Coordinates of C-alpha atoms in Angstrom, one line a residue:
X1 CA 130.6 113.4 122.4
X2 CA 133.9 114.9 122.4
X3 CA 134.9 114.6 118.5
X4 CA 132.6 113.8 115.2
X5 CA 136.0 112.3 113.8
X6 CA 139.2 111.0 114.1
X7 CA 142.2 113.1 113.6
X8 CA 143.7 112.0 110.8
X9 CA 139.5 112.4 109.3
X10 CA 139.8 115.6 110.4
X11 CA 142.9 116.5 108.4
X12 CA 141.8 114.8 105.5
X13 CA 138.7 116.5 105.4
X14 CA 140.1 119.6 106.1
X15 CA 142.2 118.8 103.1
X16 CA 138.9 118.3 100.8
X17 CA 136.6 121.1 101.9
X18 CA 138.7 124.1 103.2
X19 CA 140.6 126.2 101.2
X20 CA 144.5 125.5 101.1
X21 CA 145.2 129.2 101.7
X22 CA 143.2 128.7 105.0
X23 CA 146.4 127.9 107.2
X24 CA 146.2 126.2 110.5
X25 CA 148.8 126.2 113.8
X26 CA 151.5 124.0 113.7
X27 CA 151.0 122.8 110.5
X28 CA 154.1 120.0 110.5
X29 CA 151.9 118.7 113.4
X30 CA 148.8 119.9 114.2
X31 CA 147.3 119.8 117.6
X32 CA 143.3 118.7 117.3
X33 CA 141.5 121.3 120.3
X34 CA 138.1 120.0 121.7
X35 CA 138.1 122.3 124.7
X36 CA 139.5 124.7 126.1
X37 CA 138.6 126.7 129.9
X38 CA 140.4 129.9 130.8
X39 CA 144.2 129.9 129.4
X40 CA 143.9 126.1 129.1
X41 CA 143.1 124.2 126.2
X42 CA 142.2 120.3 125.6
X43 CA 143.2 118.2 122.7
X44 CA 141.1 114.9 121.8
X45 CA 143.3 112.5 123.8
X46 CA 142.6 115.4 126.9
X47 CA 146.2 116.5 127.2
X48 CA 146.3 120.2 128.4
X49 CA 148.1 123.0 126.6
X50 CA 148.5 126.2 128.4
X51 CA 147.4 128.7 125.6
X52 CA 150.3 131.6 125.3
X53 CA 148.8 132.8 121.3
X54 CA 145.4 133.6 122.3
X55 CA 144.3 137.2 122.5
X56 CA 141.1 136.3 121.1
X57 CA 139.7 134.6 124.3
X58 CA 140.7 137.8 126.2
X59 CA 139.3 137.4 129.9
X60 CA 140.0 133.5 129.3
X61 CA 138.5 130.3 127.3
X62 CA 134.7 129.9 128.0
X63 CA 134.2 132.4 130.3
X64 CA 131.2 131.2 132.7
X65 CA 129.8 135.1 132.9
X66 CA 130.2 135.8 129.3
X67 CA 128.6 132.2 128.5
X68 CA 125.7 132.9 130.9
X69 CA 125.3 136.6 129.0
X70 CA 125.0 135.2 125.2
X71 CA 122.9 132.2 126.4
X72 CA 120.6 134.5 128.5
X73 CA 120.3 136.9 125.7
X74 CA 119.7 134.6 122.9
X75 CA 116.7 132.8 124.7
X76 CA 115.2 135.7 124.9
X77 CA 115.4 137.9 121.6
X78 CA 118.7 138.3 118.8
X79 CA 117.3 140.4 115.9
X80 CA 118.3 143.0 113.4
X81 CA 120.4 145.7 114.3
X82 CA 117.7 148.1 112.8
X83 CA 115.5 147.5 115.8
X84 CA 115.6 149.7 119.2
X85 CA 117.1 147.7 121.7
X86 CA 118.7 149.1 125.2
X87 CA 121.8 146.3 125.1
X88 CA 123.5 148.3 121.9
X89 CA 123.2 151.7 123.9
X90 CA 124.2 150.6 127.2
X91 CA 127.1 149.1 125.7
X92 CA 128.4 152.2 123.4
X93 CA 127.7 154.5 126.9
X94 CA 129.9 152.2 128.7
X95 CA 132.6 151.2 126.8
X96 CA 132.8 155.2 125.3
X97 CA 133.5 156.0 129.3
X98 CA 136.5 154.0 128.8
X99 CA 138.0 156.6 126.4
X100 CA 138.9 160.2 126.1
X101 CA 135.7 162.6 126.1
X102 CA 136.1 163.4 122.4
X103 CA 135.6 160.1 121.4
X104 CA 131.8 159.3 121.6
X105 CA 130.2 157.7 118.5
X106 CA 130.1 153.9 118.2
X107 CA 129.6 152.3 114.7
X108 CA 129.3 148.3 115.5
X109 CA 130.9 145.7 113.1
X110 CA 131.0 142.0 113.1
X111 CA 135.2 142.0 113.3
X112 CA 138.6 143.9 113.5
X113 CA 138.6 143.5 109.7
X114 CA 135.3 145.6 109.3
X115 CA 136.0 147.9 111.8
X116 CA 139.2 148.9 109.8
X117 CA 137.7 148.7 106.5
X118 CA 135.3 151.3 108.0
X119 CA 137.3 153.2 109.3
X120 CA 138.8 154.0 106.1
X121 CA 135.5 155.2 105.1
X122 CA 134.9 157.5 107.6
X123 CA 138.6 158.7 107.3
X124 CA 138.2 159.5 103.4
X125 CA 134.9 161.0 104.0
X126 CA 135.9 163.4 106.2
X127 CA 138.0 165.6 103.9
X128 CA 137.6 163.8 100.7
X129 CA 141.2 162.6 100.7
X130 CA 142.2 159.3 99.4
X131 CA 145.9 158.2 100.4
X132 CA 146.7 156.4 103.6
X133 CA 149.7 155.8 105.3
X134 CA 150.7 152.5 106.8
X135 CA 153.8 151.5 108.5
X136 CA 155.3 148.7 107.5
X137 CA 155.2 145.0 107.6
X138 CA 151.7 146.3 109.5
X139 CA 148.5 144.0 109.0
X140 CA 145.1 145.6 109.4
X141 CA 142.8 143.0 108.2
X142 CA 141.5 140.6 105.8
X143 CA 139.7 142.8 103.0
X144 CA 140.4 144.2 99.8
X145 CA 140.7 147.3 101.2
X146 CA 143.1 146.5 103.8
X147 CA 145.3 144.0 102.1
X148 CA 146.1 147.1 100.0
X149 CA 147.4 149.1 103.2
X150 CA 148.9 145.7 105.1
X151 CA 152.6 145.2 103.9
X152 CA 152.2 142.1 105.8
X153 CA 150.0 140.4 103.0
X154 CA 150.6 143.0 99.8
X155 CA 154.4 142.0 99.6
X156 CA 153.5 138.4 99.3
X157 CA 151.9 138.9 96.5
X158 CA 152.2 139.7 93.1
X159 CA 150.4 143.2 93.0
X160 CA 152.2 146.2 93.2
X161 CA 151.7 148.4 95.7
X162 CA 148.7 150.9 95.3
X163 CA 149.3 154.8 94.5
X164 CA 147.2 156.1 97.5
X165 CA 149.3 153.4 99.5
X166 CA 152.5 154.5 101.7
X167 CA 154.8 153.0 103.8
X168 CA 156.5 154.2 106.5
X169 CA 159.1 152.5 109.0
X170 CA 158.3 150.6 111.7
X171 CA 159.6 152.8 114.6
X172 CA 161.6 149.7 115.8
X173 CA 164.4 151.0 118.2
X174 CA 166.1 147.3 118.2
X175 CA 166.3 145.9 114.7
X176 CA 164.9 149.4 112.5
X177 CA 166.0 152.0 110.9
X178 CA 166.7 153.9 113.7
X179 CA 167.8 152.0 117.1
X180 CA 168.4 153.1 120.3
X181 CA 172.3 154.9 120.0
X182 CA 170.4 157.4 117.8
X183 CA 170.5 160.3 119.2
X184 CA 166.5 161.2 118.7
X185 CA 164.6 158.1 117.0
X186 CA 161.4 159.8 118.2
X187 CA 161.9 162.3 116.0
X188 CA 164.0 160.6 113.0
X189 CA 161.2 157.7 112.6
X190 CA 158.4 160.8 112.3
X191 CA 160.5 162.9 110.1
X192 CA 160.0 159.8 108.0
X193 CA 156.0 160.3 107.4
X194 CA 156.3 164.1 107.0
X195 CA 158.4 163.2 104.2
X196 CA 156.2 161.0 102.7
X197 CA 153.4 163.6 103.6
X198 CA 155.3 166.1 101.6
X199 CA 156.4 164.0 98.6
X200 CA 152.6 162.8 98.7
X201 CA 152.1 166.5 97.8
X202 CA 155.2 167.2 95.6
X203 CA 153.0 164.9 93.5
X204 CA 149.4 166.6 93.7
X205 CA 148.0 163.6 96.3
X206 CA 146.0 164.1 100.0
X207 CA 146.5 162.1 103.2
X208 CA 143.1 160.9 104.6
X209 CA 144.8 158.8 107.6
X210 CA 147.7 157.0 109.2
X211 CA 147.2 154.0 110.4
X212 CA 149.0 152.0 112.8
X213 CA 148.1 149.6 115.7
X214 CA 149.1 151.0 119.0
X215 CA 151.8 148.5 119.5
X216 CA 152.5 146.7 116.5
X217 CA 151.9 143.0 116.4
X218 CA 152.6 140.9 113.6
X219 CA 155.6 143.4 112.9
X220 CA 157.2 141.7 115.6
X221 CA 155.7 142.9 119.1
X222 CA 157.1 146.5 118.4
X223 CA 156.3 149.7 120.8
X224 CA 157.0 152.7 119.3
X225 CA 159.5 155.2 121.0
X226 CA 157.8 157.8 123.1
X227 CA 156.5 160.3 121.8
X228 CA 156.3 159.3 118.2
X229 CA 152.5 159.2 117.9
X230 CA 152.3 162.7 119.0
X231 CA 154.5 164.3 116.2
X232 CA 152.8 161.9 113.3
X233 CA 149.3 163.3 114.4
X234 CA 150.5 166.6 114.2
X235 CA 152.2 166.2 111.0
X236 CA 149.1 164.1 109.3
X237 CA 146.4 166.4 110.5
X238 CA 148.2 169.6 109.3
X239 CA 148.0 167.6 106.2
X240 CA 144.1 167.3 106.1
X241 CA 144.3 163.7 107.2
X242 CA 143.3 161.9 110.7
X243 CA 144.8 159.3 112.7
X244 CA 143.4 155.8 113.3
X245 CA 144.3 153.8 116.2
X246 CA 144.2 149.8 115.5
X247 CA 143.3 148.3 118.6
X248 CA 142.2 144.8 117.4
X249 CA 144.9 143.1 118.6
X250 CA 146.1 145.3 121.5
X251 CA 143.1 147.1 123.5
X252 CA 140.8 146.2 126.3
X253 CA 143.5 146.1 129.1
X254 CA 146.1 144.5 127.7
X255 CA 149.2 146.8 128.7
X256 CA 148.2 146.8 132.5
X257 CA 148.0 150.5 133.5
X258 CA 145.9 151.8 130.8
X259 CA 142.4 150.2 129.1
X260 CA 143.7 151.2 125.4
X261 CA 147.3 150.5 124.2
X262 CA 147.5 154.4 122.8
X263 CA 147.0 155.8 126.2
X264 CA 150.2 154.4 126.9
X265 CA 151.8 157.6 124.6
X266 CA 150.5 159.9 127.1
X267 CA 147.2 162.4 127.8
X268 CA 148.2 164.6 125.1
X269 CA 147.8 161.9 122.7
X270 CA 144.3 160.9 121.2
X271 CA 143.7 158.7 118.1
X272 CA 140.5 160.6 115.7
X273 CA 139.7 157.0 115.6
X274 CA 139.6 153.9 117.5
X275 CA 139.3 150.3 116.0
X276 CA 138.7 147.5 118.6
X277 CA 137.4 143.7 117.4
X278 CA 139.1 140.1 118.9
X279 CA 138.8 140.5 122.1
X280 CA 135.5 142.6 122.7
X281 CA 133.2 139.8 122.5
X282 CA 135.9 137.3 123.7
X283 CA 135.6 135.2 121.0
X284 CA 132.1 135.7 119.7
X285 CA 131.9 138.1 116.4
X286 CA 131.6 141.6 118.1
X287 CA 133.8 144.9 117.0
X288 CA 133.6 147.9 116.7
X289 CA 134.7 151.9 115.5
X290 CA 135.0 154.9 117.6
X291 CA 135.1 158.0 116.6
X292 CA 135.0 161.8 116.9
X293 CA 131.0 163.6 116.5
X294 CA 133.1 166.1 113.8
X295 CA 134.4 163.4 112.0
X296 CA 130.9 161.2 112.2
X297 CA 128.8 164.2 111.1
X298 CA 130.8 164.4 108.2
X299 CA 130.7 160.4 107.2
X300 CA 126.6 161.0 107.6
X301 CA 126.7 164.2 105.4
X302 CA 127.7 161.8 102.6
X303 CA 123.8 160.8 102.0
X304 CA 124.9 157.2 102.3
X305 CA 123.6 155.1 105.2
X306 CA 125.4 152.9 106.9
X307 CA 124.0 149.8 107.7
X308 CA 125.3 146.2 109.4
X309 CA 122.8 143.8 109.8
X310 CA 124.3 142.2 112.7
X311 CA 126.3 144.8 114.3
X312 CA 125.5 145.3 117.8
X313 CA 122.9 143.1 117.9
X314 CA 121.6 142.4 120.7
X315 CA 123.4 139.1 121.8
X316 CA 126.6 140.4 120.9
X317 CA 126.3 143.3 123.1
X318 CA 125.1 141.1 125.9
X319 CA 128.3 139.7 125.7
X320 CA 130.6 142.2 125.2
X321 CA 128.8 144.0 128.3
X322 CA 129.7 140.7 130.4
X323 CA 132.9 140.9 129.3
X324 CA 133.6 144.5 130.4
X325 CA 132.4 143.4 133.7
X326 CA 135.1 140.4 134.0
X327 CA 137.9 142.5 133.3
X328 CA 136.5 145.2 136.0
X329 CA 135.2 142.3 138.4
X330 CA 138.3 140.5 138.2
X331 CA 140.8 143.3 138.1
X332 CA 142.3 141.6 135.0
X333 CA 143.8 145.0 134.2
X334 CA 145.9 144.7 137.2
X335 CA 146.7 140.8 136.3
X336 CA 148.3 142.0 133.5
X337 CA 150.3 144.8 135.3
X338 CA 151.6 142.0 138.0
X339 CA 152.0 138.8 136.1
X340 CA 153.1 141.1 133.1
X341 CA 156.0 142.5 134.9
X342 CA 156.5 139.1 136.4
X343 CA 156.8 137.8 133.0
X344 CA 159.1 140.2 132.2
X345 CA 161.7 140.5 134.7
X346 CA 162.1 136.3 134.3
X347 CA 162.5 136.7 130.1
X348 CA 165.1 139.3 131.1
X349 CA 167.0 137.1 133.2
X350 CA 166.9 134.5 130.1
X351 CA 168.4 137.0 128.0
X352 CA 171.1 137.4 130.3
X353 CA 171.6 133.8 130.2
X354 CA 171.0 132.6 126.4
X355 CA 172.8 134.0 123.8
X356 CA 169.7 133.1 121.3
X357 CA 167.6 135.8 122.8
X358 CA 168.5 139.6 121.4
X359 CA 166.0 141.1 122.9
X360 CA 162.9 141.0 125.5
X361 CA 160.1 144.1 124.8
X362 CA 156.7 144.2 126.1
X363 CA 154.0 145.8 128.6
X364 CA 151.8 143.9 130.4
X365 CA 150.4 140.8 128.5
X366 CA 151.8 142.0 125.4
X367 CA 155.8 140.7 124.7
X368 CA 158.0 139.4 122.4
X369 CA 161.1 137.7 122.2
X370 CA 163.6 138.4 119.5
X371 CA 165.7 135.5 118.7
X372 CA 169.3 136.0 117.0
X373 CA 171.9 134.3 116.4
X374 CA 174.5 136.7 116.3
X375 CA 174.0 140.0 119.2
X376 CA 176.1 142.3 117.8
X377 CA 174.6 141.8 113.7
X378 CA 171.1 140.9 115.3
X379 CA 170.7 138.6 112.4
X380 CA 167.2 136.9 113.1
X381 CA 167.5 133.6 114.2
X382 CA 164.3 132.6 112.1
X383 CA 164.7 129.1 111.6
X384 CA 165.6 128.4 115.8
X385 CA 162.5 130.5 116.5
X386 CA 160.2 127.8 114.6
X387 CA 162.2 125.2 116.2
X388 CA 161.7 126.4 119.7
X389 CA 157.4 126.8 118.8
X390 CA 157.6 123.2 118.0
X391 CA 159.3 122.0 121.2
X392 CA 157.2 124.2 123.3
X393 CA 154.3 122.7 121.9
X394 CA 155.5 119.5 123.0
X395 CA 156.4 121.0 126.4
X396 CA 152.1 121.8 126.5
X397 CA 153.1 125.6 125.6
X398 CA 151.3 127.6 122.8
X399 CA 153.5 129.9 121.0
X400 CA 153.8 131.7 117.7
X401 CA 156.2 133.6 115.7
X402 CA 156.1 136.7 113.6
X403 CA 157.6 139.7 113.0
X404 CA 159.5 140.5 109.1
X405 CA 162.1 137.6 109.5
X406 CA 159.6 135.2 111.4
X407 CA 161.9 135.2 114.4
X408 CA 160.3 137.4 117.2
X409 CA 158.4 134.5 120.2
X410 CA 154.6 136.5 120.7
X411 CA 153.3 136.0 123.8
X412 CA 149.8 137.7 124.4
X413 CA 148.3 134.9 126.3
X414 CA 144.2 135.5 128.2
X415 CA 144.2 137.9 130.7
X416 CA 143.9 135.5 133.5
X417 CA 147.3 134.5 132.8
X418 CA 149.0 133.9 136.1
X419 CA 152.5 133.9 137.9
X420 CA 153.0 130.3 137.7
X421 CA 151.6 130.2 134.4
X422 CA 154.6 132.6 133.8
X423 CA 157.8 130.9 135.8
X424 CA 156.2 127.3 133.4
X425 CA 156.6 129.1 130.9
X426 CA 159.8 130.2 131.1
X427 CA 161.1 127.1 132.6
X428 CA 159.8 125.2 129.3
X429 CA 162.1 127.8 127.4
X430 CA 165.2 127.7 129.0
X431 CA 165.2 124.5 129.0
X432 CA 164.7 123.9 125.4
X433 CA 167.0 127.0 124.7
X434 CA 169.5 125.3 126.5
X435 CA 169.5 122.2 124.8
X436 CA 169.6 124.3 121.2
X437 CA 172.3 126.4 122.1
X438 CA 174.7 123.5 123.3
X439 CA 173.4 121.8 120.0
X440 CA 174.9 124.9 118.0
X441 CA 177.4 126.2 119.7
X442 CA 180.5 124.3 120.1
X443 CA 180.1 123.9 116.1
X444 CA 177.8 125.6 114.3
X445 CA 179.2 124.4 111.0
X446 CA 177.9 120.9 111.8
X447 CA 174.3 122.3 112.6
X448 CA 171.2 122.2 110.3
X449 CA 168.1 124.0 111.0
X450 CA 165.7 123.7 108.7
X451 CA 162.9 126.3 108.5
X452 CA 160.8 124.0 106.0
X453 CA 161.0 121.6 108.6
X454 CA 160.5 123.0 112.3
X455 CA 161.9 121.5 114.7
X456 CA 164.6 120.1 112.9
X457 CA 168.2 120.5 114.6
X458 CA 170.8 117.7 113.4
X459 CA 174.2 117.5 115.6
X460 CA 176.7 114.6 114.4
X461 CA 178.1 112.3 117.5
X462 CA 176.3 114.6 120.3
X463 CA 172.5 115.7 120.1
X464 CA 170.0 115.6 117.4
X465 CA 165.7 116.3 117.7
X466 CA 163.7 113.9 116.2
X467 CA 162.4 115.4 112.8
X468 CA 158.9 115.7 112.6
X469 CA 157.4 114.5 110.0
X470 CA 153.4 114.8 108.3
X471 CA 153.9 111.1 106.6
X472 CA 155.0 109.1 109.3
X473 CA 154.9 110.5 113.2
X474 CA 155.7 108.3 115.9
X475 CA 152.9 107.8 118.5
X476 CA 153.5 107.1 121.6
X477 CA 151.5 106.5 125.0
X478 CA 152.6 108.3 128.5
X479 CA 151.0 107.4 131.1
X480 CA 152.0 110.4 133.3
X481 CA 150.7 113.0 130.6
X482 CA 147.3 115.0 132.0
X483 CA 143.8 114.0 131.2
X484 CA 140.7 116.2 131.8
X485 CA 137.9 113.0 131.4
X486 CA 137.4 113.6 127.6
X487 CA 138.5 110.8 125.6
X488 CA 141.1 109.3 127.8
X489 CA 141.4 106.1 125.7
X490 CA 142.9 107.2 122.7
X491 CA 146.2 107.3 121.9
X492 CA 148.4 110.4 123.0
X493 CA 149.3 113.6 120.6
X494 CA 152.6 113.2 118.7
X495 CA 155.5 113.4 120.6
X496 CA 158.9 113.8 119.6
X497 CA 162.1 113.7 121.9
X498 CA 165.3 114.5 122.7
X499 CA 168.1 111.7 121.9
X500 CA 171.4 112.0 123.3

């Protein structure tokens, strides 16, 4: 049975029983998955997408290996966390031999969002501080506790931004504060937290942490300047307070050359705390907190015990082991190196060739696409960056968008991503950058692109998109489209076209 329900069911059930808040992909037109294998996934009418948003599924959809593990293990025992088991301890000995020597004691959590809450904990425990410094537009999770420290969420809503809460500049050397014709934007975007570090002061308050992901994500793919996560530790533990790596999004191999994503700053560089979730388990609930013996003696001196339930049980150890041994087995570090770089050096060529594209950043598997509509202004091109998600989708291409102005392309695809994954890729987008830009720029004054409406490019006399719309789609059969077996007689996904 490939589906319980028709799509439209689907939606309209979604619409009665999940929360509204609860967004989904695509939400003008929504893609129904019923499978998926490696960096492939399968809607109900079979048609293949090649899955470019996914970090989650980290060494690639349904993983055989990984599969085998969590089956294996759960016919044989899943239990409390409370009970000795060897599959929790092998795992913390292993994946501890990944990281630098001082960082050896595991706390296991159910997600990213846990880890970081925790994380806090430990970080306030350690010298009784309370204030926390974030950079901003940064998300670091779902709970209370780390709304309050995400500018990502907290500026969309209606609170105010906490008193232990500061924001720092994202150390964005294209569209920051600070770009690349500075003379020193290592050292400007760090002078930036010691000032907050000593204002913080000026007004009686105590830095516990600074928290950052190692290359910032939904800020809009950013990698710090070199050398900038050296002089923030320094300033922020003369200040009492310790630094926390967020390696959610960003760890296990992802860059290429190095396992973690901080490592990339260099051997004198090491976090006081490491939080790692989506892609441990590679999909299945599985994160985790690493941390320093000092700083973990100091969490336990508090009297309080922690305690998860199902942290590190042993089926999700079983398969976050298996999936240690894919990326080893598989060399998918060194995937991401080659196909990374691949990647890369075809983007760059784009840029040279479309005006729409400001900027290309990114190591290994990790890379964004800036999108602008004027080069020397940068001014995002928001509303063509939604477009373009919409038409690679119908090109079988999974993208997103994020960054502050909703205009950077993310690209952090599974780690068995491969070379002619990469060149469809970026055939898909030059070709649908192509067709925008001749759309816009002969006259732009006659152009509409409407971000309530992706997709939506209108061009009197010469070329207009179909507009997609929730209320009435067009449906349409093509026989050349791919099937994988499962459900080949339905009808085919929305599809819109070109007119000319």
């Amino acid at each position: 049975m490939c589906e319980l329900y028709s799509k439209q069911d689907t939606l309209a059930l979604r619409r009665k029983h999940i929360g509204p808040s609860c967004k989904i992909f695509f939400a003008a037109d929504p893609i129904k998955i019923v499978r998926a294998q490696r960096q492939y996934m399968f809607d109900e009418k079979g048609e293949q997408y090649l899955d470019c948003i996914n970090n989650v599924a980290h060494v690639g959809h349904c993983h055989p290996e990984v599969v085998k593990a969590a089956m294996k293990q759960m016919e044989l025992l899943n239990t409390n966390s409370r009970f000795l088991h060897d599959n929790i301890v092998e795992y913390a000995k292993r994946l501890c031999a990944t990281l630098p020597e001082k960082l050896s004691v595991c706390y296991f959590t159910n997600s990213g969002s846990e880890a970081n809450d925790l994380a806090l904990r430990l970080a306030r425990q350690f010298r009784g501080h309370q204030d926390v410094i974030t950079l901003d537009h940064a998300y670091h999770g779902h709970l209370t506790s780390l709304i309050e420290i995400s500018p990502y969420k907290f500026r969309k809503g209606k609170d105010v931004k906490k008193e232990f809460v500061h924001v720092a500049p994202i150390p964005d050397t294209y569209r920051g504060k600070y770009r690349e014709d500075h003379a020193d934007p290592t050292s400007a975007y760090a002078d930036e937290v010691k000032k907050i570090i000593e204002e913080a002061h000026k007004n009686g308050r105590k830095i516990a942490a600074f928290i950052a992901e190692s290359m910032q994500s939904c800020g809009g793919q950013v990698i710090p300047p070199t050398g900038y996560f050296q002089k923030v530790a320094e300033y922020v533990r003369a200040a009492g307070g310790v630094f926390i790596a967020d390696e959610v999004q960003v760890g296990f191999g992802r860059v290429g050359k190095h396992f973690w994503s901080f490592q990339m700053h260099g051997e004198d560089f090491v976090p006081d705390i490491v939080t790692m979730g989506k892609p441990m388990g590679n999909g299945h609930p599985v994160a985790c907190v690493v941390t320093t013996k000092e700083i973990a003696e100091a969490f336990c001196s508090s009297g309080m015990e922690y305690f998860n339930t199902y942290g590190g049980n042993p089926v999700s150890s079983a398969v976050a082991l298996a999936v240690l041994d894919v990326i080893e087995n598989e060399d998918l570090q060194g995937n991401a190196t080659r196909v990374g770089g691949y990647l890369t050096e075809l983007l760059k060529k784009q840029k040279a060739k479309h005006t729409l594209i400001g900027d290309v950043r990114g190591v290994g598997l990790f890379i964004g696409i800036d999108l602008v509509k004027d080069h020397q202004r940068r001014t995002p091109a928001t509303a063509e960056a939604q477009h373009v998600i919409y038409k690679m989708k119908e090109k079988r291409v999974l993208l997103s968008a994020d960054g502050p102005h909703r205009n950077v392309l993310k690209i952090k695809p599974p780690m068995c991503f491969s070379e002619e994954d990469a060149k469809f890729l970026v055939d898909q987008l030059d070709g649908i950058l192509t067709v925008l830009e001749e759309a816009i720029g002969t006259n732009p004054e006659s152009v509409t692109i409407s971000e309530n409406t992706p997709g939506r490019t209108k061009k009197p006399k010469e070329a207009h998109v179909e507009l997609l719309s929730e209320g009435a789609p067009e449906q349409k059969e093509n026989p050349s489209q791919k099937r994988n077996g499962l459900c080949a007689d339905k009808q085919s996904l929305l599809s819109k076209r070109l007119k000319t």
